[in-house]
């Protein structure tokens, strides 16, 4: 089980890493006046001077640099990136607001967010807070909100906003509201980033599934080997919350599912049995599984078909403890197969799941969903002599309702 968990975590990390190089349709406008239409690298957090591009999905990948690019924009999502000189070096700045006064965002190599104003009146100026030393006779430092002075000068032809400029915070939300208000007051806004249109997403998902389960027996005290495969239906309901804080790419999920395993094999004891003529071992847990997990959404664009990868912790609650672990004799009589050992049956167990999902948008934010996955859940026995963990492959279909 340990190796399986390590493998799944490695798969999750590998999949997320590869998603960082995903491409979306868009156009690169070059400084020589030409343009390149095709697929542009959507995430570019670690490279501030170049972007990957390919004409078609199967085409060779090319690299364009800030020395070549004037700006690039995507077709299916409101994201636009321009080239500007910062400290005499050309870098990419993301456009948040474009208009009479434009707000630009620069994620520098230290991971810090830096904001810039660009306009005919002010040119390109960084909006920042600087630290200055106090006077010669005083010790210590103080912080100067230099961005407030810059915005006061820029917004001086909009009286209402000029009065409130001192209350503007150096955050994406506060700055974008101020820039939009100013452009509406004395000019116009020609572009606003998808970052400003992100809203927390609440979804209710109902799924019906088919579970293919194999019991993995282990230990000296097992009562059966080579259990037959169990193929059973399942139903699941869960709530998904996608917060703007995580850039709409990470969703939190809580839900519950009803599952049943029905698997048999020949009865087995590693020592002779003096009583009972037992022929069959049956494992038949009926469970309510509580699921807590995270989805990673591979795309934020407005595609009809999107994919995600989820990993979950499962708390499995046993509903039929008296019928879960049975041995059956030649007359069809059933009893707990550790009856003579007084092995306790637990009320709950735990496990994990990993799923690959596909969402097809059919109406507004309502989706048809298909999922394939793997689950592993421990048994319900308080017994060191044997375990009967379940390995399950799942196929689920369902519908997602946007709340």
PDB file of N, CA and C in Angstrom, residues 22 47 105 118 136 175 200 202 301 399:
ATOM      1  N   UNK A  22       0.662  23.561 -20.643  1.00  0.00           N
ATOM      2  CA  UNK A  22      -0.464  23.399 -21.564  1.00  0.00           C
ATOM      3  C   UNK A  22      -0.594  24.636 -22.451  1.00  0.00           C
ATOM      4  N   UNK A  47       9.180  32.027 -16.313  1.00  0.00           N
ATOM      5  CA  UNK A  47       9.959  32.582 -17.419  1.00  0.00           C
ATOM      6  C   UNK A  47       9.360  33.935 -17.784  1.00  0.00           C
ATOM      7  N   UNK A 105       0.406  43.951 -14.176  1.00  0.00           N
ATOM      8  CA  UNK A 105       0.908  43.089 -13.100  1.00  0.00           C
ATOM      9  C   UNK A 105       2.179  42.396 -13.551  1.00  0.00           C
ATOM     10  N   UNK A 118       0.245  52.522 -16.450  1.00  0.00           N
ATOM     11  CA  UNK A 118       0.687  52.970 -17.768  1.00  0.00           C
ATOM     12  C   UNK A 118      -0.391  53.881 -18.355  1.00  0.00           C
ATOM     13  N   UNK A 136      18.069  62.477  10.727  1.00  0.00           N
ATOM     14  CA  UNK A 136      19.383  62.210  11.317  1.00  0.00           C
ATOM     15  C   UNK A 136      19.323  62.024  12.825  1.00  0.00           C
ATOM     16  N   UNK A 175      -6.833  48.135  -6.347  1.00  0.00           N
ATOM     17  CA  UNK A 175      -6.312  48.882  -7.493  1.00  0.00           C
ATOM     18  C   UNK A 175      -7.224  48.744  -8.709  1.00  0.00           C
ATOM     19  N   UNK A 200     -16.160  32.702  -6.769  1.00  0.00           N
ATOM     20  CA  UNK A 200     -16.167  31.396  -6.120  1.00  0.00           C
ATOM     21  C   UNK A 200     -17.263  30.535  -6.736  1.00  0.00           C
ATOM     22  N   UNK A 202     -19.630  27.113  -6.711  1.00  0.00           N
ATOM     23  CA  UNK A 202     -20.231  26.107  -5.839  1.00  0.00           C
ATOM     24  C   UNK A 202     -21.002  25.114  -6.723  1.00  0.00           C
ATOM     25  N   UNK A 301      -9.979  27.948 -19.087  1.00  0.00           N
ATOM     26  CA  UNK A 301     -10.547  28.571 -20.277  1.00  0.00           C
ATOM     27  C   UNK A 301     -12.006  28.165 -20.451  1.00  0.00           C
ATOM     28  N   UNK A 399     -23.842  14.243 -13.228  1.00  0.00           N
ATOM     29  CA  UNK A 399     -24.203  15.603 -13.633  1.00  0.00           C
ATOM     30  C   UNK A 399     -23.823  16.572 -12.520  1.00  0.00           C
TER      31      UNK A 399
END
